[in-house]
Amino acid sequence: QVQLVESGGGLVQTGGSLRLSCTASGSIFSTMGWYRQAPGKQRELVATITGIHRENYADFVKGRFTISRDNAKNTVYLQMNSLKPEDTAVYLCNAEALGGDYWGPGTQVTVSS
């Protein structure tokens, strides 16, 4: 059974940093990534990374966020720097596997002004 477990969210002031982690189990995963959803808004892509570490970022996080992964641990990370109040959202981990597309429950990130 596939399971994704996220950690690292929390409350931070504007300009601060957080590091999110997501560990996946139960399958072999190709692309892994992070999405976010703010209240009243649609879910949006933040960043993805392939099994060969090819990275892709949404324009609104370029230069501030960095995605990385440890294939041996099936873990993907999101280092978030220079956080802004508009980054406040639930951040959800996503992992693609042969059986389909899987999501974690999400971790709340709140940036105070």
Coordinates of N, CA and C in Angstrom, one line a residue:
Q1 N 0.8 -1.2 0.0 CA 0.0 0.0 0.0 C 0.9 1.2 0.0
V2 N 0.6 2.2 -0.9 CA 1.3 3.4 -1.0 C 1.0 4.3 0.1
Q3 N 2.0 4.9 0.7 CA 1.8 5.9 1.8 C 2.8 7.1 1.6
L4 N 2.3 8.3 1.7 CA 3.1 9.5 1.7 C 2.9 10.2 3.0
V5 N 4.1 10.5 3.7 CA 4.0 11.2 5.0 C 4.8 12.4 4.9
E6 N 4.2 13.6 5.1 CA 4.8 14.9 5.1 C 5.1 15.4 6.5
S7 N 6.1 16.3 6.5 CA 6.5 16.9 7.8 C 7.2 18.2 7.5
G8 N 7.2 19.1 8.5 CA 8.0 20.3 8.3 C 7.2 21.6 8.2
G9 N 5.9 21.5 8.1 CA 5.2 22.8 8.0 C 5.2 23.5 9.4
G10 N 4.6 24.7 9.4 CA 4.5 25.5 10.6 C 4.2 26.9 10.3
L11 N 4.5 27.7 11.4 CA 4.2 29.2 11.3 C 5.6 29.9 11.3
V12 N 5.7 30.8 10.3 CA 7.0 31.5 10.2 C 6.7 33.0 9.8
Q13 N 7.6 33.8 10.1 CA 7.4 35.2 9.8 C 7.8 35.5 8.3
T14 N 7.4 36.6 7.8 CA 7.8 37.0 6.4 C 9.3 37.0 6.3
G15 N 9.8 36.4 5.3 CA 11.3 36.4 5.1 C 11.9 35.2 5.7
G16 N 11.2 34.4 6.4 CA 11.7 33.2 7.1 C 11.8 32.0 6.2
S17 N 12.3 30.9 6.7 CA 12.5 29.7 6.0 C 11.8 28.5 6.6
L18 N 11.4 27.5 5.8 CA 11.0 26.2 6.3 C 11.5 25.2 5.3
R19 N 11.6 24.0 5.8 CA 12.0 22.8 5.0 C 10.9 21.7 5.2
L20 N 10.3 21.4 4.1 CA 9.3 20.3 4.1 C 9.9 19.0 3.6
S21 N 9.4 17.9 4.2 CA 9.9 16.6 3.8 C 8.7 15.7 3.5
C22 N 8.9 14.8 2.6 CA 7.8 13.8 2.3 C 8.5 12.5 2.0
T23 N 8.1 11.5 2.8 CA 8.7 10.1 2.5 C 7.6 9.2 2.0
A24 N 7.9 8.6 0.9 CA 6.9 7.7 0.3 C 7.3 6.3 0.4
S25 N 6.3 5.4 0.5 CA 6.6 4.0 0.7 C 5.6 3.2 -0.1
G26 N 5.9 1.9 -0.4 CA 4.9 1.0 -1.0 C 5.0 0.9 -2.5
S27 N 5.9 1.5 -3.2 CA 6.0 1.4 -4.6 C 7.4 2.0 -5.1
I28 N 7.6 2.0 -6.4 CA 8.7 2.7 -7.0 C 8.2 3.9 -7.6
F29 N 8.8 5.1 -7.2 CA 8.3 6.4 -7.6 C 9.1 7.0 -8.7
S30 N 8.5 7.6 -9.6 CA 9.2 8.4 -10.7 C 9.2 9.9 -10.2
T31 N 8.4 10.7 -10.9 CA 8.4 12.1 -10.5 C 7.7 12.3 -9.1
M32 N 8.3 13.1 -8.3 CA 7.8 13.5 -7.0 C 7.7 15.0 -7.0
G33 N 6.8 15.5 -6.2 CA 6.7 17.0 -6.2 C 5.8 17.5 -5.1
W34 N 5.7 18.8 -5.1 CA 4.9 19.6 -4.1 C 3.9 20.4 -4.8
Y35 N 2.7 20.4 -4.3 CA 1.6 21.3 -4.7 C 1.2 22.1 -3.5
R36 N 0.4 23.1 -3.7 CA -0.2 23.8 -2.6 C -1.6 24.3 -2.9
Q37 N -2.4 24.4 -1.8 CA -3.8 24.9 -2.0 C -4.1 25.8 -0.8
A38 N -4.4 27.1 -1.2 CA -4.8 28.1 -0.2 C -6.3 28.1 -0.1
P39 N -6.9 28.6 1.0 CA -8.3 28.6 1.1 C -9.0 29.3 0.0
G40 N -10.0 28.7 -0.6 CA -10.8 29.3 -1.7 C -10.1 29.4 -3.0
K41 N -8.9 28.7 -3.1 CA -8.1 28.7 -4.4 C -7.9 27.3 -4.9
Q42 N -7.6 27.2 -6.1 CA -7.3 25.9 -6.7 C -6.0 25.4 -6.3
R43 N -5.8 24.1 -6.3 CA -4.5 23.5 -6.1 C -3.5 23.9 -7.2
E44 N -2.3 24.2 -6.8 CA -1.3 24.6 -7.9 C 0.0 24.0 -7.6
L45 N 0.7 23.8 -8.8 CA 2.0 23.1 -8.7 C 3.0 24.1 -8.1
V46 N 3.9 23.6 -7.2 CA 5.0 24.4 -6.7 C 6.3 24.0 -7.3
A47 N 6.6 22.7 -7.3 CA 7.8 22.2 -7.8 C 7.8 20.7 -8.0
T48 N 8.4 20.2 -9.0 CA 8.6 18.7 -9.2 C 10.0 18.3 -9.5
I49 N 10.3 17.1 -9.2 CA 11.6 16.6 -9.5 C 11.5 15.1 -10.0
T50 N 12.2 14.8 -11.1 CA 12.2 13.5 -11.6 C 13.1 12.5 -10.9
G51 N 13.1 11.3 -11.3 CA 14.0 10.3 -10.7 C 15.5 10.6 -11.0
I52 N 15.7 11.3 -12.1 CA 17.1 11.7 -12.4 C 17.4 13.2 -12.0
H53 N 16.6 13.7 -11.1 CA 16.8 15.0 -10.5 C 16.6 16.2 -11.4
R54 N 15.7 16.0 -12.4 CA 15.4 17.2 -13.2 C 14.3 17.9 -12.5
E55 N 14.5 19.2 -12.3 CA 13.7 20.0 -11.5 C 12.8 20.9 -12.3
N56 N 11.6 21.2 -11.8 CA 10.7 22.1 -12.4 C 10.0 23.0 -11.4
Y57 N 9.9 24.3 -11.6 CA 9.3 25.2 -10.6 C 8.3 26.1 -11.2
A58 N 7.3 26.4 -10.3 CA 6.4 27.4 -10.7 C 7.1 28.8 -10.7
D59 N 6.7 29.7 -11.5 CA 7.4 31.0 -11.6 C 7.4 31.7 -10.3
F60 N 6.3 31.6 -9.5 CA 6.2 32.3 -8.3 C 7.2 31.9 -7.2
V61 N 7.9 30.7 -7.4 CA 8.8 30.3 -6.3 C 10.3 30.2 -6.8
K62 N 10.5 30.5 -8.1 CA 11.8 30.5 -8.7 C 12.7 31.4 -7.9
G63 N 13.9 30.9 -7.5 CA 14.8 31.7 -6.8 C 14.6 31.7 -5.3
R64 N 13.5 31.2 -4.8 CA 13.2 31.2 -3.4 C 13.1 29.7 -2.9
F65 N 12.5 28.8 -3.6 CA 12.3 27.5 -3.2 C 13.3 26.5 -4.0
T66 N 13.7 25.4 -3.3 CA 14.5 24.4 -3.9 C 14.0 23.1 -3.6
I67 N 13.8 22.3 -4.6 CA 13.3 20.9 -4.4 C 14.5 20.0 -4.6
S68 N 14.5 18.9 -3.8 CA 15.5 17.9 -3.9 C 15.0 16.5 -3.5
R69 N 15.7 15.5 -3.7 CA 15.2 14.2 -3.3 C 16.3 13.2 -3.0
D70 N 16.0 12.3 -2.2 CA 17.0 11.2 -1.8 C 16.3 9.9 -2.3
N71 N 16.7 9.4 -3.4 CA 16.1 8.2 -4.0 C 16.2 7.0 -3.1
A72 N 17.3 6.9 -2.4 CA 17.5 5.7 -1.5 C 16.5 5.7 -0.4
K73 N 16.0 6.9 0.0 CA 15.0 7.1 1.1 C 13.6 7.3 0.6
N74 N 13.5 7.4 -0.7 CA 12.1 7.7 -1.3 C 11.6 9.0 -0.7
T75 N 12.5 10.0 -0.5 CA 12.1 11.2 0.2 C 12.3 12.4 -0.7
V76 N 11.4 13.3 -0.7 CA 11.5 14.6 -1.4 C 11.4 15.7 -0.4
Y77 N 12.2 16.7 -0.7 CA 12.3 17.9 0.2 C 12.0 19.2 -0.5
L78 N 11.5 20.1 0.2 CA 11.3 21.4 -0.4 C 11.8 22.5 0.6
Q79 N 12.9 23.1 0.2 CA 13.5 24.1 1.0 C 12.9 25.5 0.6
M80 N 12.2 26.1 1.5 CA 11.5 27.4 1.2 C 12.2 28.5 1.9
N81 N 12.7 29.5 1.2 CA 13.3 30.6 1.7 C 12.6 31.9 1.3
S82 N 12.8 33.0 2.0 CA 12.2 34.3 1.7 C 10.7 34.1 1.6
L83 N 10.1 33.5 2.5 CA 8.7 33.2 2.5 C 7.9 34.5 2.6
K84 N 6.7 34.5 1.9 CA 5.8 35.6 1.9 C 4.5 35.2 2.4
P85 N 3.7 36.2 2.9 CA 2.3 35.8 3.3 C 1.5 35.1 2.3
E86 N 1.7 35.4 1.0 CA 0.9 34.7 0.0 C 1.4 33.3 -0.3
D87 N 2.5 32.8 0.4 CA 2.8 31.4 0.4 C 2.0 30.6 1.4
T88 N 1.2 31.2 2.2 CA 0.4 30.5 3.1 C -0.6 29.6 2.4
A89 N -0.5 28.3 2.8 CA -1.3 27.3 2.1 C -1.1 25.9 2.8
V90 N -1.9 25.0 2.4 CA -1.6 23.6 2.7 C -0.7 23.0 1.6
Y91 N 0.4 22.5 1.9 CA 1.4 22.0 0.9 C 1.2 20.4 0.9
L92 N 1.0 19.9 -0.3 CA 0.7 18.5 -0.5 C 1.8 17.9 -1.3
C93 N 2.3 16.7 -0.9 CA 3.3 15.9 -1.6 C 2.6 15.1 -2.6
N94 N 3.2 14.9 -3.8 CA 2.7 14.1 -4.8 C 3.8 13.1 -5.3
A95 N 3.4 11.9 -5.6 CA 4.4 10.9 -6.1 C 3.7 10.1 -7.2
E96 N 4.4 10.0 -8.3 CA 3.9 9.2 -9.4 C 4.5 7.8 -9.4
A97 N 3.7 6.8 -9.5 CA 4.2 5.4 -9.5 C 3.5 4.6 -10.6
L98 N 3.8 3.4 -10.8 CA 3.2 2.6 -11.9 C 1.7 2.4 -11.6
G99 N 1.3 2.4 -10.4 CA -0.1 2.2 -10.1 C -0.9 3.4 -10.1
G100 N -0.3 4.5 -10.3 CA -1.1 5.8 -10.3 C -0.4 6.9 -9.7
D101 N -1.2 7.9 -9.3 CA -0.7 9.2 -8.8 C -1.2 9.3 -7.4
Y102 N -0.2 9.5 -6.4 CA -0.6 9.5 -5.0 C -0.3 10.8 -4.3
W103 N -1.1 11.1 -3.3 CA -1.0 12.3 -2.5 C -0.9 12.1 -1.1
G104 N -0.1 12.9 -0.4 CA -0.1 13.0 1.0 C -1.2 13.8 1.6
P105 N -1.5 13.8 2.9 CA -2.6 14.5 3.5 C -2.3 16.0 3.5
G106 N -1.1 16.4 3.4 CA -0.8 17.9 3.4 C -0.2 18.3 4.7
T107 N 0.5 19.4 4.7 CA 1.1 20.1 5.8 C 0.9 21.6 5.7
Q108 N 0.4 22.2 6.8 CA 0.1 23.6 6.8 C 1.3 24.5 6.9
V109 N 1.4 25.4 6.0 CA 2.5 26.5 6.1 C 1.8 27.8 6.2
T110 N 2.1 28.5 7.3 CA 1.5 29.8 7.5 C 2.6 30.9 7.6
V111 N 2.5 31.9 6.8 CA 3.5 33.0 6.9 C 2.9 34.2 7.4
S112 N 3.3 34.7 8.5 CA 2.7 35.9 9.1 C 3.4 37.2 8.6
S113 N 2.6 38.3 8.5 CA 3.2 39.5 8.0 C 3.7 40.4 9.1

